[in-house]
Amino acid sequence: MKSLLHPARAVALVFLAAILVGSALLMLPISHAEGSATPWVTAFFTAVSAVCVTGLVVVDTGTYWSTFGQSVILLLFQLGGFGMMTVATLLGLMVNSSFRLRTKMIAQFESRSLRLGDIASVAKLVLVVTFALELIIALSLTLRLHLAYDLPWAEAAWSGLFHAVSAFNNAGFSIHPDSLMRYATDAFILLPVMTAIVIGGIGFPVLHDLRSRFNDPRHWSLHTKLTLIGTTILLLGGFFTLLVFEWSNSATLGPMPFADKALSAAFASVSARTAGFNSIDIGALTQESWAIHYFLMFVGGGSAGTAGGVKVGTAAILAILIIAEIRGHSDSEAFGRRVGASAQRQAITVLMLGSTMIVLGTLFILRETDFPTDQVIFEVISAFGTVGLSTGITGNLPEASQLMLTLLMYVGRVGTITLAASLALGEHRMPYRYPEEHPIVG
């Protein structure tokens, strides 16, 4: 029983339990729009995608599922978006004002940059930011949908709420079959959604740091600085490259005026990093834009937030490590701080395990299907990065390939290091150390 209390194992088990409960609910006839039972693979895939805040679907969310089924999906990606860190913390606050040690350990494991004393403060921040922002975005979308698109108040309110919660949790689920393509030129729809995506995906430790030290950037944690700089670079880089590669593409940005091109390129850059909404046809993108999406989806967003991918912090640590090696420095340093050896090892481990999962997933699906390699790679990275963007082949994949995508979504959401640690027997400190030797590299 002791091993089950390990924080990593608890994270993995809680996510798995949520998936199983969600699958059972979605299999009920009341969840189906036509009142019939849902096949278990469809229910399981949808539950995994929702809990892992991915957004990949094998059936149309708006027409296949009833209002009850859509509500279950919304609840699943709301819980999944919190992450185990926030769920455990909020449960601890509701059940007992004083945390038990295990709850504190679980929360700290998911937000390693925080001290145990910060957990209650972060939990309150999560609660306030989540529901306040979701409410504001939902009201904004509801008003726009009713006033500009003549949707009845009830329909506009449900659509606004569903998309607001989906956006903040970086889930990418939409009750429209074309995602947000019908609003491709509507800044009053896309800008609020983009705002929710960025804030939800930046990570709660960063929000906590900014709240307490907003006017004193010098004292921001190294994690906050790396996340903010990395996020800015990725957003701007994605925006300009997608704008260039899609500028003349008649199937995407080509026919649009400059302002709409800029809006759609910005939305694509924001969404590609983990949210999964699309305002342009992903299947019609150029090969260069697909390559940009590969990178953005793989990196993802901030740690301990609603984003997926290997995380911006991981990519930043690897970049610092590479720069230090090129310069011949023995230490990896940034902003007057030295990056710890354990953080460097974890970053390399996440990169290698993530890359391995993507390669294995791609090979498996290629063996099962005849779809082009580039499309399969896109779906696999989208699943692992819990993004949800698709070239349109997910629903046409055989069941074995769809189950492979569910595995990738689970690993991508729980985290490669978390999953690996949860499967291990426990942490061991070796009572001895072997002599050091330097094998030849390169």
PDB file of C-alpha atoms in Angstrom, residues 103-329:
ATOM      1  CA  THR A 103      -2.358  15.853  -0.187  1.00  0.00           C
ATOM      2  CA  LYS A 104       0.404  18.407   0.180  1.00  0.00           C
ATOM      3  CA  MET A 105       2.914  16.040  -1.425  1.00  0.00           C
ATOM      4  CA  ILE A 106       0.637  15.389  -4.393  1.00  0.00           C
ATOM      5  CA  ALA A 107       0.077  19.085  -4.930  1.00  0.00           C
ATOM      6  CA  GLN A 108       3.754  19.904  -4.588  1.00  0.00           C
ATOM      7  CA  PHE A 109       4.757  17.139  -6.990  1.00  0.00           C
ATOM      8  CA  GLU A 110       2.678  18.676  -9.779  1.00  0.00           C
ATOM      9  CA  SER A 111       3.990  22.195  -9.047  1.00  0.00           C
ATOM     10  CA  ARG A 112       7.597  21.595  -8.160  1.00  0.00           C
ATOM     11  CA  SER A 113       8.544  25.274  -8.127  1.00  0.00           C
ATOM     12  CA  LEU A 114       6.256  25.941  -5.143  1.00  0.00           C
ATOM     13  CA  ARG A 115       6.868  25.440  -1.443  1.00  0.00           C
ATOM     14  CA  LEU A 116       4.378  23.489   0.654  1.00  0.00           C
ATOM     15  CA  GLY A 117       3.324  26.720   2.331  1.00  0.00           C
ATOM     16  CA  ASP A 118       2.246  28.132  -1.047  1.00  0.00           C
ATOM     17  CA  ILE A 119      -0.225  25.360  -1.887  1.00  0.00           C
ATOM     18  CA  ALA A 120      -3.273  26.840  -0.144  1.00  0.00           C
ATOM     19  CA  SER A 121      -2.591  30.215  -1.745  1.00  0.00           C
ATOM     20  CA  VAL A 122      -2.266  28.636  -5.171  1.00  0.00           C
ATOM     21  CA  ALA A 123      -5.463  26.632  -4.674  1.00  0.00           C
ATOM     22  CA  LYS A 124      -7.413  29.801  -3.976  1.00  0.00           C
ATOM     23  CA  LEU A 125      -5.793  31.474  -6.979  1.00  0.00           C
ATOM     24  CA  VAL A 126      -6.732  28.516  -9.183  1.00  0.00           C
ATOM     25  CA  LEU A 127     -10.321  28.627  -7.989  1.00  0.00           C
ATOM     26  CA  VAL A 128     -10.708  32.374  -8.461  1.00  0.00           C
ATOM     27  CA  VAL A 129      -8.889  32.613 -11.795  1.00  0.00           C
ATOM     28  CA  THR A 130     -10.599  29.563 -13.284  1.00  0.00           C
ATOM     29  CA  PHE A 131     -14.209  30.388 -12.546  1.00  0.00           C
ATOM     30  CA  ALA A 132     -13.860  34.157 -12.851  1.00  0.00           C
ATOM     31  CA  LEU A 133     -12.198  33.962 -16.254  1.00  0.00           C
ATOM     32  CA  GLU A 134     -14.515  31.243 -17.512  1.00  0.00           C
ATOM     33  CA  LEU A 135     -17.519  33.316 -16.440  1.00  0.00           C
ATOM     34  CA  ILE A 136     -16.208  36.482 -18.096  1.00  0.00           C
ATOM     35  CA  ILE A 137     -15.366  34.678 -21.342  1.00  0.00           C
ATOM     36  CA  ALA A 138     -18.691  32.826 -21.315  1.00  0.00           C
ATOM     37  CA  LEU A 139     -20.643  36.070 -20.895  1.00  0.00           C
ATOM     38  CA  SER A 140     -18.621  37.735 -23.638  1.00  0.00           C
ATOM     39  CA  LEU A 141     -19.211  34.888 -26.086  1.00  0.00           C
ATOM     40  CA  THR A 142     -22.882  34.602 -25.148  1.00  0.00           C
ATOM     41  CA  LEU A 143     -23.546  38.260 -25.855  1.00  0.00           C
ATOM     42  CA  ARG A 144     -21.675  38.114 -29.157  1.00  0.00           C
ATOM     43  CA  LEU A 145     -23.441  34.952 -30.321  1.00  0.00           C
ATOM     44  CA  HIS A 146     -26.869  36.332 -29.445  1.00  0.00           C
ATOM     45  CA  LEU A 147     -26.424  39.867 -30.757  1.00  0.00           C
ATOM     46  CA  ALA A 148     -24.339  39.196 -33.875  1.00  0.00           C
ATOM     47  CA  TYR A 149     -25.516  35.717 -34.888  1.00  0.00           C
ATOM     48  CA  ASP A 150     -29.137  35.818 -33.654  1.00  0.00           C
ATOM     49  CA  LEU A 151     -28.783  32.665 -31.558  1.00  0.00           C
ATOM     50  CA  PRO A 152     -31.531  32.248 -28.936  1.00  0.00           C
ATOM     51  CA  TRP A 153     -30.347  33.167 -25.439  1.00  0.00           C
ATOM     52  CA  ALA A 154     -30.337  29.555 -24.213  1.00  0.00           C
ATOM     53  CA  GLU A 155     -28.366  28.280 -27.205  1.00  0.00           C
ATOM     54  CA  ALA A 156     -25.956  31.216 -27.080  1.00  0.00           C
ATOM     55  CA  ALA A 157     -25.411  30.745 -23.339  1.00  0.00           C
ATOM     56  CA  TRP A 158     -24.668  27.023 -23.674  1.00  0.00           C
ATOM     57  CA  SER A 159     -22.320  27.569 -26.611  1.00  0.00           C
ATOM     58  CA  GLY A 160     -20.594  30.431 -24.797  1.00  0.00           C
ATOM     59  CA  LEU A 161     -20.146  28.424 -21.601  1.00  0.00           C
ATOM     60  CA  PHE A 162     -18.969  25.268 -23.375  1.00  0.00           C
ATOM     61  CA  HIS A 163     -16.365  27.077 -25.461  1.00  0.00           C
ATOM     62  CA  ALA A 164     -15.214  29.283 -22.573  1.00  0.00           C
ATOM     63  CA  VAL A 165     -14.535  26.304 -20.310  1.00  0.00           C
ATOM     64  CA  SER A 166     -12.984  24.391 -23.200  1.00  0.00           C
ATOM     65  CA  ALA A 167     -10.706  27.326 -24.035  1.00  0.00           C
ATOM     66  CA  PHE A 168      -9.465  27.983 -20.498  1.00  0.00           C
ATOM     67  CA  ASN A 169      -8.753  24.295 -19.975  1.00  0.00           C
ATOM     68  CA  ASN A 170      -7.018  24.117 -23.355  1.00  0.00           C
ATOM     69  CA  ALA A 171      -9.366  21.272 -24.259  1.00  0.00           C
ATOM     70  CA  GLY A 172     -10.254  22.246 -27.822  1.00  0.00           C
ATOM     71  CA  PHE A 173     -13.697  20.624 -27.728  1.00  0.00           C
ATOM     72  CA  SER A 174     -16.315  22.443 -29.783  1.00  0.00           C
ATOM     73  CA  ILE A 175     -19.994  21.787 -30.361  1.00  0.00           C
ATOM     74  CA  HIS A 176     -19.566  23.027 -33.938  1.00  0.00           C
ATOM     75  CA  PRO A 177     -18.472  20.478 -36.575  1.00  0.00           C
ATOM     76  CA  ASP A 178     -16.011  23.007 -38.048  1.00  0.00           C
ATOM     77  CA  SER A 179     -14.619  24.050 -34.645  1.00  0.00           C
ATOM     78  CA  LEU A 180     -14.371  27.875 -34.828  1.00  0.00           C
ATOM     79  CA  MET A 181     -13.929  28.236 -38.597  1.00  0.00           C
ATOM     80  CA  ARG A 182     -17.296  29.986 -38.893  1.00  0.00           C
ATOM     81  CA  TYR A 183     -15.836  32.750 -36.703  1.00  0.00           C
ATOM     82  CA  ALA A 184     -12.504  33.009 -38.543  1.00  0.00           C
ATOM     83  CA  THR A 185     -12.856  36.764 -39.083  1.00  0.00           C
ATOM     84  CA  ASP A 186     -14.653  37.622 -35.844  1.00  0.00           C
ATOM     85  CA  ALA A 187     -12.210  39.174 -33.375  1.00  0.00           C
ATOM     86  CA  PHE A 188     -14.954  39.393 -30.728  1.00  0.00           C
ATOM     87  CA  ILE A 189     -15.031  35.586 -30.673  1.00  0.00           C
ATOM     88  CA  LEU A 190     -11.398  34.666 -31.288  1.00  0.00           C
ATOM     89  CA  LEU A 191      -9.697  37.207 -29.002  1.00  0.00           C
ATOM     90  CA  PRO A 192     -11.563  36.156 -25.817  1.00  0.00           C
ATOM     91  CA  VAL A 193     -10.882  32.505 -26.657  1.00  0.00           C
ATOM     92  CA  MET A 194      -7.182  33.272 -27.212  1.00  0.00           C
ATOM     93  CA  THR A 195      -7.015  35.099 -23.882  1.00  0.00           C
ATOM     94  CA  ALA A 196      -8.480  32.122 -22.032  1.00  0.00           C
ATOM     95  CA  ILE A 197      -6.109  29.718 -23.789  1.00  0.00           C
ATOM     96  CA  VAL A 198      -2.980  31.704 -22.926  1.00  0.00           C
ATOM     97  CA  ILE A 199      -3.904  32.317 -19.282  1.00  0.00           C
ATOM     98  CA  GLY A 200      -4.952  28.710 -18.716  1.00  0.00           C
ATOM     99  CA  GLY A 201      -1.885  27.335 -20.462  1.00  0.00           C
ATOM    100  CA  ILE A 202       0.732  29.550 -18.816  1.00  0.00           C
ATOM    101  CA  GLY A 203       0.671  27.502 -15.618  1.00  0.00           C
ATOM    102  CA  PHE A 204      -0.600  28.343 -12.149  1.00  0.00           C
ATOM    103  CA  PRO A 205       2.859  28.658 -10.544  1.00  0.00           C
ATOM    104  CA  VAL A 206       3.573  31.498 -12.982  1.00  0.00           C
ATOM    105  CA  LEU A 207       0.246  33.177 -12.196  1.00  0.00           C
ATOM    106  CA  HIS A 208       0.987  32.841  -8.487  1.00  0.00           C
ATOM    107  CA  ASP A 209       4.430  34.390  -8.949  1.00  0.00           C
ATOM    108  CA  LEU A 210       3.064  37.259 -11.046  1.00  0.00           C
ATOM    109  CA  ARG A 211       0.314  37.968  -8.549  1.00  0.00           C
ATOM    110  CA  SER A 212       2.717  38.314  -5.631  1.00  0.00           C
ATOM    111  CA  ARG A 213       5.648  39.979  -7.441  1.00  0.00           C
ATOM    112  CA  PHE A 214       4.190  41.600 -10.541  1.00  0.00           C
ATOM    113  CA  ASN A 215       6.013  44.905 -10.032  1.00  0.00           C
ATOM    114  CA  ASP A 216       9.326  43.264  -9.175  1.00  0.00           C
ATOM    115  CA  PRO A 217      10.461  41.145 -12.169  1.00  0.00           C
ATOM    116  CA  ARG A 218      13.949  40.779 -10.701  1.00  0.00           C
ATOM    117  CA  HIS A 219      12.530  38.504  -8.014  1.00  0.00           C
ATOM    118  CA  TRP A 220      10.452  36.344 -10.303  1.00  0.00           C
ATOM    119  CA  SER A 221      11.434  32.692 -10.119  1.00  0.00           C
ATOM    120  CA  LEU A 222      13.608  31.260 -12.858  1.00  0.00           C
ATOM    121  CA  HIS A 223      10.670  29.075 -13.871  1.00  0.00           C
ATOM    122  CA  THR A 224       8.470  32.140 -14.372  1.00  0.00           C
ATOM    123  CA  LYS A 225      11.081  33.961 -16.433  1.00  0.00           C
ATOM    124  CA  LEU A 226      11.779  30.957 -18.651  1.00  0.00           C
ATOM    125  CA  THR A 227       8.072  30.253 -19.157  1.00  0.00           C
ATOM    126  CA  LEU A 228       7.169  33.839 -20.057  1.00  0.00           C
ATOM    127  CA  ILE A 229      10.113  34.311 -22.424  1.00  0.00           C
ATOM    128  CA  GLY A 230       9.643  30.891 -24.003  1.00  0.00           C
ATOM    129  CA  THR A 231       5.911  31.465 -24.455  1.00  0.00           C
ATOM    130  CA  THR A 232       6.511  34.844 -26.089  1.00  0.00           C
ATOM    131  CA  ILE A 233       9.084  33.399 -28.487  1.00  0.00           C
ATOM    132  CA  LEU A 234       6.800  30.520 -29.468  1.00  0.00           C
ATOM    133  CA  LEU A 235       3.731  32.713 -29.953  1.00  0.00           C
ATOM    134  CA  LEU A 236       5.535  35.319 -32.054  1.00  0.00           C
ATOM    135  CA  GLY A 237       7.531  32.714 -33.965  1.00  0.00           C
ATOM    136  CA  GLY A 238       4.413  30.702 -34.730  1.00  0.00           C
ATOM    137  CA  PHE A 239       2.498  33.814 -35.745  1.00  0.00           C
ATOM    138  CA  PHE A 240       5.076  35.118 -38.236  1.00  0.00           C
ATOM    139  CA  THR A 241       5.957  31.738 -39.767  1.00  0.00           C
ATOM    140  CA  LEU A 242       2.318  30.717 -40.226  1.00  0.00           C
ATOM    141  CA  LEU A 243       1.520  34.131 -41.682  1.00  0.00           C
ATOM    142  CA  VAL A 244       4.343  33.760 -44.210  1.00  0.00           C
ATOM    143  CA  PHE A 245       3.664  30.136 -45.190  1.00  0.00           C
ATOM    144  CA  GLU A 246      -0.126  30.584 -45.491  1.00  0.00           C
ATOM    145  CA  TRP A 247      -0.160  34.103 -46.975  1.00  0.00           C
ATOM    146  CA  SER A 248      -0.956  32.956 -50.517  1.00  0.00           C
ATOM    147  CA  ASN A 249      -2.715  29.692 -49.682  1.00  0.00           C
ATOM    148  CA  SER A 250      -6.144  30.043 -51.286  1.00  0.00           C
ATOM    149  CA  ALA A 251      -7.573  27.383 -48.955  1.00  0.00           C
ATOM    150  CA  THR A 252      -6.590  29.186 -45.737  1.00  0.00           C
ATOM    151  CA  LEU A 253      -5.373  32.797 -45.408  1.00  0.00           C
ATOM    152  CA  GLY A 254      -5.076  33.681 -49.099  1.00  0.00           C
ATOM    153  CA  PRO A 255      -8.513  35.262 -49.716  1.00  0.00           C
ATOM    154  CA  MET A 256      -8.542  37.217 -46.427  1.00  0.00           C
ATOM    155  CA  PRO A 257      -7.676  40.909 -46.009  1.00  0.00           C
ATOM    156  CA  PHE A 258      -4.537  41.675 -43.984  1.00  0.00           C
ATOM    157  CA  ALA A 259      -6.295  42.209 -40.647  1.00  0.00           C
ATOM    158  CA  ASP A 260      -8.115  38.874 -40.881  1.00  0.00           C
ATOM    159  CA  LYS A 261      -4.929  37.108 -41.976  1.00  0.00           C
ATOM    160  CA  ALA A 262      -3.141  38.451 -38.912  1.00  0.00           C
ATOM    161  CA  LEU A 263      -6.027  37.439 -36.639  1.00  0.00           C
ATOM    162  CA  SER A 264      -6.202  33.895 -38.015  1.00  0.00           C
ATOM    163  CA  ALA A 265      -2.420  33.432 -37.915  1.00  0.00           C
ATOM    164  CA  ALA A 266      -2.310  34.650 -34.317  1.00  0.00           C
ATOM    165  CA  PHE A 267      -5.164  32.351 -33.333  1.00  0.00           C
ATOM    166  CA  ALA A 268      -3.496  29.391 -35.048  1.00  0.00           C
ATOM    167  CA  SER A 269      -0.217  30.081 -33.231  1.00  0.00           C
ATOM    168  CA  VAL A 270      -1.948  30.272 -29.848  1.00  0.00           C
ATOM    169  CA  SER A 271      -4.159  27.248 -30.407  1.00  0.00           C
ATOM    170  CA  ALA A 272      -1.448  25.030 -31.905  1.00  0.00           C
ATOM    171  CA  ARG A 273       0.522  24.962 -28.679  1.00  0.00           C
ATOM    172  CA  THR A 274      -2.110  22.897 -26.881  1.00  0.00           C
ATOM    173  CA  ALA A 275      -5.681  24.232 -27.215  1.00  0.00           C
ATOM    174  CA  GLY A 276      -6.789  22.512 -30.413  1.00  0.00           C
ATOM    175  CA  PHE A 277      -9.363  24.978 -31.742  1.00  0.00           C
ATOM    176  CA  ASN A 278      -9.003  25.919 -35.389  1.00  0.00           C
ATOM    177  CA  SER A 279     -10.338  28.860 -37.375  1.00  0.00           C
ATOM    178  CA  ILE A 280      -8.796  27.660 -40.651  1.00  0.00           C
ATOM    179  CA  ASP A 281      -8.801  24.224 -42.280  1.00  0.00           C
ATOM    180  CA  ILE A 282      -5.897  22.266 -40.761  1.00  0.00           C
ATOM    181  CA  GLY A 283      -5.989  19.707 -43.551  1.00  0.00           C
ATOM    182  CA  ALA A 284      -5.439  22.469 -46.130  1.00  0.00           C
ATOM    183  CA  LEU A 285      -2.286  23.900 -44.527  1.00  0.00           C
ATOM    184  CA  THR A 286       1.005  23.817 -46.408  1.00  0.00           C
ATOM    185  CA  GLN A 287       3.642  21.244 -45.507  1.00  0.00           C
ATOM    186  CA  GLU A 288       5.740  24.005 -43.951  1.00  0.00           C
ATOM    187  CA  SER A 289       2.874  25.016 -41.676  1.00  0.00           C
ATOM    188  CA  TRP A 290       2.367  21.411 -40.633  1.00  0.00           C
ATOM    189  CA  ALA A 291       6.042  21.281 -39.662  1.00  0.00           C
ATOM    190  CA  ILE A 292       5.595  24.434 -37.562  1.00  0.00           C
ATOM    191  CA  HIS A 293       2.602  22.785 -35.901  1.00  0.00           C
ATOM    192  CA  TYR A 294       4.670  19.669 -35.143  1.00  0.00           C
ATOM    193  CA  PHE A 295       7.087  21.786 -33.107  1.00  0.00           C
ATOM    194  CA  LEU A 296       4.479  23.958 -31.382  1.00  0.00           C
ATOM    195  CA  MET A 297       2.333  20.963 -30.426  1.00  0.00           C
ATOM    196  CA  PHE A 298       5.305  19.001 -29.111  1.00  0.00           C
ATOM    197  CA  VAL A 299       6.554  21.831 -26.875  1.00  0.00           C
ATOM    198  CA  GLY A 300       3.106  22.823 -25.588  1.00  0.00           C
ATOM    199  CA  GLY A 301       2.535  25.288 -22.748  1.00  0.00           C
ATOM    200  CA  GLY A 302       3.526  25.976 -19.156  1.00  0.00           C
ATOM    201  CA  SER A 303       3.969  23.451 -16.359  1.00  0.00           C
ATOM    202  CA  ALA A 304       1.255  22.794 -13.751  1.00  0.00           C
ATOM    203  CA  GLY A 305      -1.425  24.437 -15.857  1.00  0.00           C
ATOM    204  CA  THR A 306      -3.976  23.208 -18.374  1.00  0.00           C
ATOM    205  CA  ALA A 307      -1.491  22.833 -21.236  1.00  0.00           C
ATOM    206  CA  GLY A 308       0.088  19.701 -22.640  1.00  0.00           C
ATOM    207  CA  GLY A 309       3.300  18.928 -24.497  1.00  0.00           C
ATOM    208  CA  VAL A 310       6.743  18.499 -22.990  1.00  0.00           C
ATOM    209  CA  LYS A 311       6.296  22.039 -21.607  1.00  0.00           C
ATOM    210  CA  VAL A 312       7.953  25.372 -22.316  1.00  0.00           C
ATOM    211  CA  GLY A 313      10.152  25.076 -19.234  1.00  0.00           C
ATOM    212  CA  THR A 314      11.556  21.782 -20.487  1.00  0.00           C
ATOM    213  CA  ALA A 315      12.399  23.281 -23.878  1.00  0.00           C
ATOM    214  CA  ALA A 316      13.976  26.311 -22.187  1.00  0.00           C
ATOM    215  CA  ILE A 317      16.171  24.146 -19.955  1.00  0.00           C
ATOM    216  CA  LEU A 318      17.335  22.138 -22.968  1.00  0.00           C
ATOM    217  CA  ALA A 319      18.136  25.355 -24.848  1.00  0.00           C
ATOM    218  CA  ILE A 320      20.147  26.644 -21.879  1.00  0.00           C
ATOM    219  CA  LEU A 321      21.988  23.328 -21.659  1.00  0.00           C
ATOM    220  CA  ILE A 322      22.861  23.385 -25.366  1.00  0.00           C
ATOM    221  CA  ILE A 323      24.070  26.992 -25.187  1.00  0.00           C
ATOM    222  CA  ALA A 324      26.246  26.154 -22.177  1.00  0.00           C
ATOM    223  CA  GLU A 325      27.793  23.201 -24.022  1.00  0.00           C
ATOM    224  CA  ILE A 326      28.472  25.298 -27.124  1.00  0.00           C
ATOM    225  CA  ARG A 327      30.169  27.947 -25.002  1.00  0.00           C
ATOM    226  CA  GLY A 328      32.150  25.348 -23.092  1.00  0.00           C
ATOM    227  CA  HIS A 329      30.621  26.270 -19.730  1.00  0.00           C
TER     228      HIS A 329
END
